[in-house]
C-alpha atoms as an extended CHARMM CRD file, in Angstrom:
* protein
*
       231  EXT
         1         1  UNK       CA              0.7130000000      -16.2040000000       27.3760000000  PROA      1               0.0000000000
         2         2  UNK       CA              2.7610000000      -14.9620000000       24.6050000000  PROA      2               0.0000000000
         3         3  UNK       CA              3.9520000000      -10.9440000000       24.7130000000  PROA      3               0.0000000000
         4         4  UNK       CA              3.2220000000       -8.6270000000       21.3590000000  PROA      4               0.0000000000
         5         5  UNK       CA              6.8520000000       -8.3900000000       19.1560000000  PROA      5               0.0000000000
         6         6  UNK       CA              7.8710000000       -4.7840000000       19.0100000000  PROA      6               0.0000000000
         7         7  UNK       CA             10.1910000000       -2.6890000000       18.0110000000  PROA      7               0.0000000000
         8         8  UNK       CA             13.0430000000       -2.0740000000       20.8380000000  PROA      8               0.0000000000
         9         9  UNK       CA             14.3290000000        1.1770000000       20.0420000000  PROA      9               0.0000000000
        10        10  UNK       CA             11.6670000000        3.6000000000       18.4210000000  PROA      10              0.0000000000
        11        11  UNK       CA             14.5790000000        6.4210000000       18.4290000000  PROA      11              0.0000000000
        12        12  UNK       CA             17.4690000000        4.5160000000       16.5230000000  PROA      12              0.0000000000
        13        13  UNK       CA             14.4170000000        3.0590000000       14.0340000000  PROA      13              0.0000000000
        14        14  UNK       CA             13.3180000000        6.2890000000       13.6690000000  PROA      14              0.0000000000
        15        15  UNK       CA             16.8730000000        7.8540000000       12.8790000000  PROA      15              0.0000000000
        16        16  UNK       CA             17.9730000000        4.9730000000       10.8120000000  PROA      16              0.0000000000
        17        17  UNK       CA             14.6880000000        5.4830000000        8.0330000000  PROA      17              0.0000000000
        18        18  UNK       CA             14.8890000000        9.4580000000        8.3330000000  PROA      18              0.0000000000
        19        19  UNK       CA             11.2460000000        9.9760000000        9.8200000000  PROA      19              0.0000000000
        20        20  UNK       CA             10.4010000000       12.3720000000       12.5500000000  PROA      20              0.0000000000
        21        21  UNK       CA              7.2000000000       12.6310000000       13.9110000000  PROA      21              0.0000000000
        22        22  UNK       CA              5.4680000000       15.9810000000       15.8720000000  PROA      22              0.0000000000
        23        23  UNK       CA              2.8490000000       18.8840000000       15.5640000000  PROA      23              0.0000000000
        24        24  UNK       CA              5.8400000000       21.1860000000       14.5070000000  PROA      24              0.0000000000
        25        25  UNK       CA              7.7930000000       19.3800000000       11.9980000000  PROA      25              0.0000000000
        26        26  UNK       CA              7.5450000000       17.2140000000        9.1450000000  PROA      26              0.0000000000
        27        27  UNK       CA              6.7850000000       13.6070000000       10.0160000000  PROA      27              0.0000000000
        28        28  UNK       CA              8.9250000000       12.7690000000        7.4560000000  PROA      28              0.0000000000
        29        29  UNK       CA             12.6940000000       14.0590000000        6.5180000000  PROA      29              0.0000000000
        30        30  UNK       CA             14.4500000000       12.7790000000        3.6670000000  PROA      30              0.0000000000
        31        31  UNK       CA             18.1380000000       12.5550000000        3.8000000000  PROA      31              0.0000000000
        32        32  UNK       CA             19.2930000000       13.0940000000       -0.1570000000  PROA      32              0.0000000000
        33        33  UNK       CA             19.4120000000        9.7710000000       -1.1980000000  PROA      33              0.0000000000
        34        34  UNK       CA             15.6000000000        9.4570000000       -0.7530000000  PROA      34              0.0000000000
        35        35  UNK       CA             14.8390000000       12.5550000000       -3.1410000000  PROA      35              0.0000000000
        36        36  UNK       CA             14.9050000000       11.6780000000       -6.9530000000  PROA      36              0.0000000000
        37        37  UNK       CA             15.1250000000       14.2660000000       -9.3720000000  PROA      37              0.0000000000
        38        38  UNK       CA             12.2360000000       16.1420000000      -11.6430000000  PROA      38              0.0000000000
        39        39  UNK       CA             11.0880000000       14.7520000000      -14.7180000000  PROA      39              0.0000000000
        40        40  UNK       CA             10.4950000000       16.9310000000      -18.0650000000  PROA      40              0.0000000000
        41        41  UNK       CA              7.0370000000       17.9530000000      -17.1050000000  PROA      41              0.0000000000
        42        42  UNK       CA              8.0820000000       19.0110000000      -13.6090000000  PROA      42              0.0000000000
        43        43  UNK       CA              6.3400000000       16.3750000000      -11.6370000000  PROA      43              0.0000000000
        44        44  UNK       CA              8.8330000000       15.0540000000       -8.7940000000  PROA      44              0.0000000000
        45        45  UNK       CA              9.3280000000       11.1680000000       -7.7660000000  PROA      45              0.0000000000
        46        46  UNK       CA              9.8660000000       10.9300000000       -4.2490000000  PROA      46              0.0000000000
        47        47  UNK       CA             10.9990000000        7.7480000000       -3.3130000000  PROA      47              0.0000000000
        48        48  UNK       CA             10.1120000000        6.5000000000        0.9300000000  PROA      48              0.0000000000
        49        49  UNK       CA             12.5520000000        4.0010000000        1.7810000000  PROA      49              0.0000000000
        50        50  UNK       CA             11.8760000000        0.3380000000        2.7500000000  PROA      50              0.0000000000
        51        51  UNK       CA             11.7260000000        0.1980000000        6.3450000000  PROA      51              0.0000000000
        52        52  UNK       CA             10.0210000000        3.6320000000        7.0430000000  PROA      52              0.0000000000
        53        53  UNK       CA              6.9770000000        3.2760000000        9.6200000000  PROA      53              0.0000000000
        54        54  UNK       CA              3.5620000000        5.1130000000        9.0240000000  PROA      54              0.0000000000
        55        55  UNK       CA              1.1840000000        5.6530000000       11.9170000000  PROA      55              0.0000000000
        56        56  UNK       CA             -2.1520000000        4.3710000000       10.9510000000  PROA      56              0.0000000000
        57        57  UNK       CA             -5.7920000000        5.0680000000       12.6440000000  PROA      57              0.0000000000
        58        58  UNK       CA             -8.8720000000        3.2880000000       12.5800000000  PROA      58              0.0000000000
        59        59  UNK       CA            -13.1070000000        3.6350000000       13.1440000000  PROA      59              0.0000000000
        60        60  UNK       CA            -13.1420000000        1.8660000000       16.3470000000  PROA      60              0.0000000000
        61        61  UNK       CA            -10.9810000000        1.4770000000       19.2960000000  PROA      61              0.0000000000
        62        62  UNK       CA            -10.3120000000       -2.5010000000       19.1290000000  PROA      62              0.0000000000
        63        63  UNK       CA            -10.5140000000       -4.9190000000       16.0310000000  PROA      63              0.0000000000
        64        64  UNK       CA            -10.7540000000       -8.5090000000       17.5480000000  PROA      64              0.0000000000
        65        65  UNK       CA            -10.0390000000      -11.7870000000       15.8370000000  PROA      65              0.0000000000
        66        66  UNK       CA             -9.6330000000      -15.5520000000       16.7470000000  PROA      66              0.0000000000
        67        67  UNK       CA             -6.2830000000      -17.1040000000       15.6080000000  PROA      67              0.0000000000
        68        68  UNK       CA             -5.8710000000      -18.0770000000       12.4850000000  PROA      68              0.0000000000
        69        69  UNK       CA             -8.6050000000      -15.9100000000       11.0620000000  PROA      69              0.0000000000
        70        70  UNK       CA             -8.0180000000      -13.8910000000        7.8280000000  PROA      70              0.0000000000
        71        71  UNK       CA             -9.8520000000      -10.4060000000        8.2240000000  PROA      71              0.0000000000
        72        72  UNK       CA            -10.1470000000       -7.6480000000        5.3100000000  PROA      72              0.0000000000
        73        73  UNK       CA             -9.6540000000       -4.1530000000        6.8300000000  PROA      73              0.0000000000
        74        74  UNK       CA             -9.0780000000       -0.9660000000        5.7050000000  PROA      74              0.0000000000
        75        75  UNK       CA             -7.0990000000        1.7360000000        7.7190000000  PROA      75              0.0000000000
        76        76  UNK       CA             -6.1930000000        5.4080000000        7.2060000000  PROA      76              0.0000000000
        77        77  UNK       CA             -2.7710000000        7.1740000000        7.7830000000  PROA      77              0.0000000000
        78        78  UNK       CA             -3.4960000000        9.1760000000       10.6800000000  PROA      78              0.0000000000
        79        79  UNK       CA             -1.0620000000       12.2390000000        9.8410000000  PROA      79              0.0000000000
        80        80  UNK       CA              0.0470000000       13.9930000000        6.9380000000  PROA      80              0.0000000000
        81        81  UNK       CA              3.3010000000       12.3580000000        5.4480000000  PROA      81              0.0000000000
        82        82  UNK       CA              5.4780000000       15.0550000000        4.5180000000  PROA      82              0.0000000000
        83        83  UNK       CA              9.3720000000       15.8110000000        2.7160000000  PROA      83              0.0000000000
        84        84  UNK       CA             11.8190000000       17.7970000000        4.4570000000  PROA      84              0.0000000000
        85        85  UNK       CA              9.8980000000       20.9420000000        2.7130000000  PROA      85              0.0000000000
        86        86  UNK       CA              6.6110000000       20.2910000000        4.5070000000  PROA      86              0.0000000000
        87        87  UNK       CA              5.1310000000       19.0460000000        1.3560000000  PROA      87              0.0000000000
        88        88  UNK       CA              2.2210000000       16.6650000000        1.5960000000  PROA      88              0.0000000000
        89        89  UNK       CA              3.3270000000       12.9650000000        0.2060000000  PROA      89              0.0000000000
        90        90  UNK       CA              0.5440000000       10.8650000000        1.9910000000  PROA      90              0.0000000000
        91        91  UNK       CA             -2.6820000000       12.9760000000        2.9880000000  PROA      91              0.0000000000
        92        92  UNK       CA             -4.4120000000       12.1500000000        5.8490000000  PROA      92              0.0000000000
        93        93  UNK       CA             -6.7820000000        9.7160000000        5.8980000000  PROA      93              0.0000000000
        94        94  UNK       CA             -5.7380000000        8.2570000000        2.7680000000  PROA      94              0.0000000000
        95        95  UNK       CA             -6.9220000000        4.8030000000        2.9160000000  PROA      95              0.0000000000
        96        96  UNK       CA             -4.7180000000        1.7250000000        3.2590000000  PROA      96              0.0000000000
        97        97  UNK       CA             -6.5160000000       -1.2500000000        1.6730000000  PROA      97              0.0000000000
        98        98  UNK       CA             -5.5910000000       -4.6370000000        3.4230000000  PROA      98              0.0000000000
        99        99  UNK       CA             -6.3160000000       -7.7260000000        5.3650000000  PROA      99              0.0000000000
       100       100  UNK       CA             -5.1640000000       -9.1180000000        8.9580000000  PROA      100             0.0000000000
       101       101  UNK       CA             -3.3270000000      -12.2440000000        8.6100000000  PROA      101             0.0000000000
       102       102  UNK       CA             -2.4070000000      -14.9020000000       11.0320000000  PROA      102             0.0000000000
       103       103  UNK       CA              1.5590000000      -15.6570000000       11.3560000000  PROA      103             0.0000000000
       104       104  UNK       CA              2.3730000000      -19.1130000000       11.8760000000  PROA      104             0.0000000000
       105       105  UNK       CA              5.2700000000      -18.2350000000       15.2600000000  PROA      105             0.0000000000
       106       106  UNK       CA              6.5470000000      -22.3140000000       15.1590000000  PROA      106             0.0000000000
       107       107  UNK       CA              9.2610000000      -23.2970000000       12.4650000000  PROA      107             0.0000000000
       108       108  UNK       CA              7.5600000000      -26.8280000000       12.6890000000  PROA      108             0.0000000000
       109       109  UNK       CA              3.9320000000      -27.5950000000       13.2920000000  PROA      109             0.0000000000
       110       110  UNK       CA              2.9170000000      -29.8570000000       15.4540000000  PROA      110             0.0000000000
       111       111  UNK       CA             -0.2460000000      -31.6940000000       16.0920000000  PROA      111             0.0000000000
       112       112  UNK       CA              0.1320000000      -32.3280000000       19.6340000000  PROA      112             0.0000000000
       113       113  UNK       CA              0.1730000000      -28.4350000000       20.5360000000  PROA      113             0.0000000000
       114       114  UNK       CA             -2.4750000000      -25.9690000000       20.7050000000  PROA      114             0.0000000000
       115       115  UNK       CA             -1.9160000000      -23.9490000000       17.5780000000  PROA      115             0.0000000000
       116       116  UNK       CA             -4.2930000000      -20.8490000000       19.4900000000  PROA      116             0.0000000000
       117       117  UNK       CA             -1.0520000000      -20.7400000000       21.7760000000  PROA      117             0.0000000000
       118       118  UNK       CA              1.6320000000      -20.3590000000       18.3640000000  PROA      118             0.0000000000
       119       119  UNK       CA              0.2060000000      -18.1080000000       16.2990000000  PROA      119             0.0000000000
       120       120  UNK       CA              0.1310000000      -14.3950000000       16.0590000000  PROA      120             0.0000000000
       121       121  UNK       CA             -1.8990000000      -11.5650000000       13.5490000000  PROA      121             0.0000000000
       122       122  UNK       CA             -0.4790000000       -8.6000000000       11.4740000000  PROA      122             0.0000000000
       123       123  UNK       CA             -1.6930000000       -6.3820000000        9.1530000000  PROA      123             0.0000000000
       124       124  UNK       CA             -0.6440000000       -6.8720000000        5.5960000000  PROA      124             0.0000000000
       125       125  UNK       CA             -0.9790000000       -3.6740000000        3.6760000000  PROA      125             0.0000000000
       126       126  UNK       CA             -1.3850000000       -4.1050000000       -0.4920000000  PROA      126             0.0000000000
       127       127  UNK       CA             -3.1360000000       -0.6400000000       -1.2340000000  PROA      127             0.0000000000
       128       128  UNK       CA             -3.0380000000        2.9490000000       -0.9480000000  PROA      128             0.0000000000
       129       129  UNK       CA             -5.9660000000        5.4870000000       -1.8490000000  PROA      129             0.0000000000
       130       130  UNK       CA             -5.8040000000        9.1190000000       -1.7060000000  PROA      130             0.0000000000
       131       131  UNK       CA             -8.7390000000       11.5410000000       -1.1740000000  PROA      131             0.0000000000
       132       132  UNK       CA             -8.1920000000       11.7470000000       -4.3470000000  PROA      132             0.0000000000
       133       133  UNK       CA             -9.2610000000        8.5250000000       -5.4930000000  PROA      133             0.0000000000
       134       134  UNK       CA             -5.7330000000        7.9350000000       -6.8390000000  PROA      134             0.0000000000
       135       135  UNK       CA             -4.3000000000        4.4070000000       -6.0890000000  PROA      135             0.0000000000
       136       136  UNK       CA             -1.1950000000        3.2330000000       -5.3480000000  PROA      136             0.0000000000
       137       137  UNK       CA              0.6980000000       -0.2930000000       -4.4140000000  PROA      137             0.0000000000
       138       138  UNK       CA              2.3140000000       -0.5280000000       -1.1880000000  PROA      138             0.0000000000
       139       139  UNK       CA              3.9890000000       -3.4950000000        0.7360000000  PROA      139             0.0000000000
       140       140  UNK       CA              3.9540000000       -3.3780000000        3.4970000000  PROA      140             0.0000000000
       141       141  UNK       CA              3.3590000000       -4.7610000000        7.2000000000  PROA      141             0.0000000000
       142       142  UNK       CA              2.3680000000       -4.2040000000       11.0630000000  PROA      142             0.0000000000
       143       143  UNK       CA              4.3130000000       -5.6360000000       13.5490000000  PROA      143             0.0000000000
       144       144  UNK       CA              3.2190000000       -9.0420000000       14.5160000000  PROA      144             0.0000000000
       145       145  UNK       CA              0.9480000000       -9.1940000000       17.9160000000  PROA      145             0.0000000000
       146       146  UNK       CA              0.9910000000      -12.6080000000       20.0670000000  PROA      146             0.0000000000
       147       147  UNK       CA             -0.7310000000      -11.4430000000       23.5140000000  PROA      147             0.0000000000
       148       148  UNK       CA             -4.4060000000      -12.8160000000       23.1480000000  PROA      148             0.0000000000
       149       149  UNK       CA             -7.2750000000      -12.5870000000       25.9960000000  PROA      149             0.0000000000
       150       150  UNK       CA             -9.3150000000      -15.1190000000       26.7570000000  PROA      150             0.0000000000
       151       151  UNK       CA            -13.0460000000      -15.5360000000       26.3810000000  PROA      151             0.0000000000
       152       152  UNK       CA            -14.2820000000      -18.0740000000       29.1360000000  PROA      152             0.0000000000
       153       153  UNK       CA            -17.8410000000      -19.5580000000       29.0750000000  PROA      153             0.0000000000
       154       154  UNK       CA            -20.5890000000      -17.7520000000       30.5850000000  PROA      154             0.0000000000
       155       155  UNK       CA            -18.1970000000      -15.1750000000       31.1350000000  PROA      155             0.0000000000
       156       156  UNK       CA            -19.5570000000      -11.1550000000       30.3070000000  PROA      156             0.0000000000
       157       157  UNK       CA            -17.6930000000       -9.1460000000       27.4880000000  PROA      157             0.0000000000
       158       158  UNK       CA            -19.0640000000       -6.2300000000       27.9570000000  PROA      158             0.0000000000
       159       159  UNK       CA            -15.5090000000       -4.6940000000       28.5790000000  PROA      159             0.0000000000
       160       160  UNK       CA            -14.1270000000       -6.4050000000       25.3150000000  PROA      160             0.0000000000
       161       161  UNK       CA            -16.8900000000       -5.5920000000       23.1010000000  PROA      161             0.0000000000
       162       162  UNK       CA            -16.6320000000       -1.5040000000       23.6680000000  PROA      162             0.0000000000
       163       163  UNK       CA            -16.1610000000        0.0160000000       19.9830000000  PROA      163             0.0000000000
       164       164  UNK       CA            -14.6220000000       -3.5540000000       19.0220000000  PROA      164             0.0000000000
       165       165  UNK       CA            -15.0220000000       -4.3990000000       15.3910000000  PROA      165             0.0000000000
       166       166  UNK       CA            -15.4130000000       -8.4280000000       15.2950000000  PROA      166             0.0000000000
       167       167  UNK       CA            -14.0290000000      -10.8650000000       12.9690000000  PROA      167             0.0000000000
       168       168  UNK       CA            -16.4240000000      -13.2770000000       12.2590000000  PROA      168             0.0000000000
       169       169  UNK       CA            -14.6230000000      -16.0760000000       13.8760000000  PROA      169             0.0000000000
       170       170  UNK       CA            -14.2550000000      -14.1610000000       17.1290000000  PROA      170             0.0000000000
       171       171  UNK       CA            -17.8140000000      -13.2730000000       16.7280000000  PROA      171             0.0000000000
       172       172  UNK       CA            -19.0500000000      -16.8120000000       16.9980000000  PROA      172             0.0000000000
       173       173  UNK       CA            -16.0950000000      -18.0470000000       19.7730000000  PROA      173             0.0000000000
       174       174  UNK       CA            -17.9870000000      -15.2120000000       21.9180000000  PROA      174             0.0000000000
       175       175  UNK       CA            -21.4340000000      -15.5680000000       21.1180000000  PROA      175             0.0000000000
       176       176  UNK       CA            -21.1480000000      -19.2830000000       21.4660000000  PROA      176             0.0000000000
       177       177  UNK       CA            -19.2380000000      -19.6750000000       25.2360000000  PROA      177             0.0000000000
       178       178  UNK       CA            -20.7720000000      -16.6060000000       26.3900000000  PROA      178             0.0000000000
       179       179  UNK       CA            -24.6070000000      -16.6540000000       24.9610000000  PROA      179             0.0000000000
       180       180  UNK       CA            -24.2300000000      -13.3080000000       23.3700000000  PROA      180             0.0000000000
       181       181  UNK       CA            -26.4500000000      -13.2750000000       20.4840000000  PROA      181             0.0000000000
       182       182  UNK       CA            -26.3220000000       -9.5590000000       19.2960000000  PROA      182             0.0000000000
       183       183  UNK       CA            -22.3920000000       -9.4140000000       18.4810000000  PROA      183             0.0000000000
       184       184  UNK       CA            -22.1170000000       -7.0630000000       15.0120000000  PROA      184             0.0000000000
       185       185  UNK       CA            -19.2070000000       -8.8480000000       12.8850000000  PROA      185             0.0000000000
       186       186  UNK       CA            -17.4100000000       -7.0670000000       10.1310000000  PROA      186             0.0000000000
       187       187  UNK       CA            -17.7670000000      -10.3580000000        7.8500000000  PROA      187             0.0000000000
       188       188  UNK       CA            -19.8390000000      -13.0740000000        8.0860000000  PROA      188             0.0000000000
       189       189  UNK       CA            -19.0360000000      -16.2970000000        8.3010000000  PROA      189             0.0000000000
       190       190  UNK       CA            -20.3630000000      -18.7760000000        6.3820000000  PROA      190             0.0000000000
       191       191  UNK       CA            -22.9390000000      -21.8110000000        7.6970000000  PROA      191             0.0000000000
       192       192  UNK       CA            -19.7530000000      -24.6060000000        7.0190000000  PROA      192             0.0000000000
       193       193  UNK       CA            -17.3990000000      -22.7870000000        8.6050000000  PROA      193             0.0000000000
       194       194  UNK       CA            -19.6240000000      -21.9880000000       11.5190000000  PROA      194             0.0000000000
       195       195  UNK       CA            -20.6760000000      -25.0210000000       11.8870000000  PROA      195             0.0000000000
       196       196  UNK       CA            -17.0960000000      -26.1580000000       11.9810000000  PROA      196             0.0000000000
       197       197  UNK       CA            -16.2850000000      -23.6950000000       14.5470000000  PROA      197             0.0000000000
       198       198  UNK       CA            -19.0900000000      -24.4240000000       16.9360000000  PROA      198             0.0000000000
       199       199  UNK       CA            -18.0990000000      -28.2760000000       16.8130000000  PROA      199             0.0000000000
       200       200  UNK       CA            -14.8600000000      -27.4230000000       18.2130000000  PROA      200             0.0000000000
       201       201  UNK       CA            -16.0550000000      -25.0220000000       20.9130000000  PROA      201             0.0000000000
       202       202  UNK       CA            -18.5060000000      -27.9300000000       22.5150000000  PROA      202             0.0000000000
       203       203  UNK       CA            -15.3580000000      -29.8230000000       23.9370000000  PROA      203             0.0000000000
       204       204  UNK       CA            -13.9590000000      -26.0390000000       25.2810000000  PROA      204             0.0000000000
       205       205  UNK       CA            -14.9190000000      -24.2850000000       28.1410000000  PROA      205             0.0000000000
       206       206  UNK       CA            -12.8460000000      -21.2550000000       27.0450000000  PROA      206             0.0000000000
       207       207  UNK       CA            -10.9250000000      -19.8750000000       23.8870000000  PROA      207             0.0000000000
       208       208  UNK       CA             -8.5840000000      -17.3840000000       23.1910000000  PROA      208             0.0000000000
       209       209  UNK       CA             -8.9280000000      -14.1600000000       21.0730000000  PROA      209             0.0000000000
       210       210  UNK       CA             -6.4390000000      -11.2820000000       19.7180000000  PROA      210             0.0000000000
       211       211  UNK       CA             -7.7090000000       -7.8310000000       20.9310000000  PROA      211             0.0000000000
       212       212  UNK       CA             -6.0230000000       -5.3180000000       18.2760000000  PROA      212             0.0000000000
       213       213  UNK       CA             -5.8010000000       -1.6150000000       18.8940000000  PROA      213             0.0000000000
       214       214  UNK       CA             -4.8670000000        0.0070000000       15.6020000000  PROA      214             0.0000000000
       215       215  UNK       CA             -3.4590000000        3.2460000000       16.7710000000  PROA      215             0.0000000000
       216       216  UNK       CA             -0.5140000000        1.1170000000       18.7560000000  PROA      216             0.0000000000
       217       217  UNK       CA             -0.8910000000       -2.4700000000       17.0430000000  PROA      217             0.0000000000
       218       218  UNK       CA             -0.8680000000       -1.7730000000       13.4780000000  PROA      218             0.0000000000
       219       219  UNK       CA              1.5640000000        0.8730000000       12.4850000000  PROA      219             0.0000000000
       220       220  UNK       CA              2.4900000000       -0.0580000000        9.3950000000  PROA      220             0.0000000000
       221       221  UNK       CA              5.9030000000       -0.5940000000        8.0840000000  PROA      221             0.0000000000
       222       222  UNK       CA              7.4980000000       -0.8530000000        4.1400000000  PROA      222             0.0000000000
       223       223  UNK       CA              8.7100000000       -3.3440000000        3.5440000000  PROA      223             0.0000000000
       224       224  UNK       CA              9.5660000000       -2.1450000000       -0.2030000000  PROA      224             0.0000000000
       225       225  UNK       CA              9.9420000000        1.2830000000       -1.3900000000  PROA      225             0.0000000000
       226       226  UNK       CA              7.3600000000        3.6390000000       -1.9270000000  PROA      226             0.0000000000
       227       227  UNK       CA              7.5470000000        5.7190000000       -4.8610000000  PROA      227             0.0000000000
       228       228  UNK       CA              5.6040000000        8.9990000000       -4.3070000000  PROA      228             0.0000000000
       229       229  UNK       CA              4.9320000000       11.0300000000       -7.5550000000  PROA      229             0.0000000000
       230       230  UNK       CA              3.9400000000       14.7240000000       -6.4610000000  PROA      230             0.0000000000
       231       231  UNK       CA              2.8530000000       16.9680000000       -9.1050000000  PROA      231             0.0000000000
């Protein structure tokens, strides 16, 4: 079984992109060449440099998916994002619009392998909305996870299902191999694709899942700047 990629040093990352995290003190500092200057009508561009990681939150505890499934989701930032001044950049709960994406971990496919075993999932962030309602590009993406659990037949998932939101792929991997018909999925998947799905599953006794927990899984980082305009 494969082990989630993440960062190795939290402290140098942190000190390298100028963010600080804590109750007490901005969770973000910017060292002068992040701070632009003020425009004529007095509006200031704030500019949060590529590699910068934002802590994100989400509705439930666990978001589970089947590899190689695509999954729309939206997150919130789960602190304020601040400058060195204590002044809000990123509200809390400001929305951030995007999709979980499977990540293809072989340089060359092959055939012969079980491709459940060689992929991984991330987050792909494209959008930012405030409380607002103001929108705003971002690039930017979670670290990619690998670990996976596996869903055996007949086997109970009552454990794995607590406050889990379900990809619809996931969704029918579990309901089929385990009989669990009342599984809620966050998209559903359509009769083809099902059908598909369930063809595969009759010649396996068991198949593997990703169990995500946004709070430690999906942290988000840019990947591009982020320009900030604060009024």
């Amino acid at each position: 079984m494969s082990h989630p990629i993440r960062w190795q040093s939290s402290t140098a990352a942190l000190m390298a992109i100028a963010i600080t995290t804590g109750a007490a003190i901005p969770l973000v500092s910017f060292a002068p060449a992040l701070a632009q200057g003020y425009n004529l009508n007095q509006s200031r561009t704030i500019s949060i440099r590529s590699g910068a990681t934002l802590p994100v939150t989400y509705e439930k505890e666990k978001v589970i998916v089947k590899p190689g499934e695509t999954l729309p989701l939206t997150l919130r930032i789960a602190d304020n994002i601040t400058d060195s001044n204590r002044n809000i950049l990123i509200p809390i709960n400001t929305e951030v619009i995007g999709e979980l994406q499977p990540v293809n971990l072989n340089s060359t496919y092959s055939r012969d392998r079980d491709t459940e075993t060689n992929q991984g999932v991330r987050f792909v962030a494209r959008e930012l909305i405030f409380p607002s309602g103001q929108r705003q590009q971002i690039f930017a993406n979670s670290q990619t996870i690998t670990q996976t659990e596996t869903i055996s037949e007949g086997a109970s998932t009552g454990k794995i299902l607590t406050d889990a939101a379900i990809g619809a792929g996931a969704a029918t991997v579990i309901s089929l191999l385990t009989g669990n018909k009342k599984i809620e999925v966050l998209e559903p998947v359509g009769g083809a694709a099902a059908g598909a799905l369930a063809s595969v599953l009759l010649r396996k006794e068991k198949s593997d899942v990703f169990v995500l927990r946004p709070d430690t899984d999906l942290a988000i980082t840019l990947t591009s700047n982020l320009v900030i305009n604060r009024q």
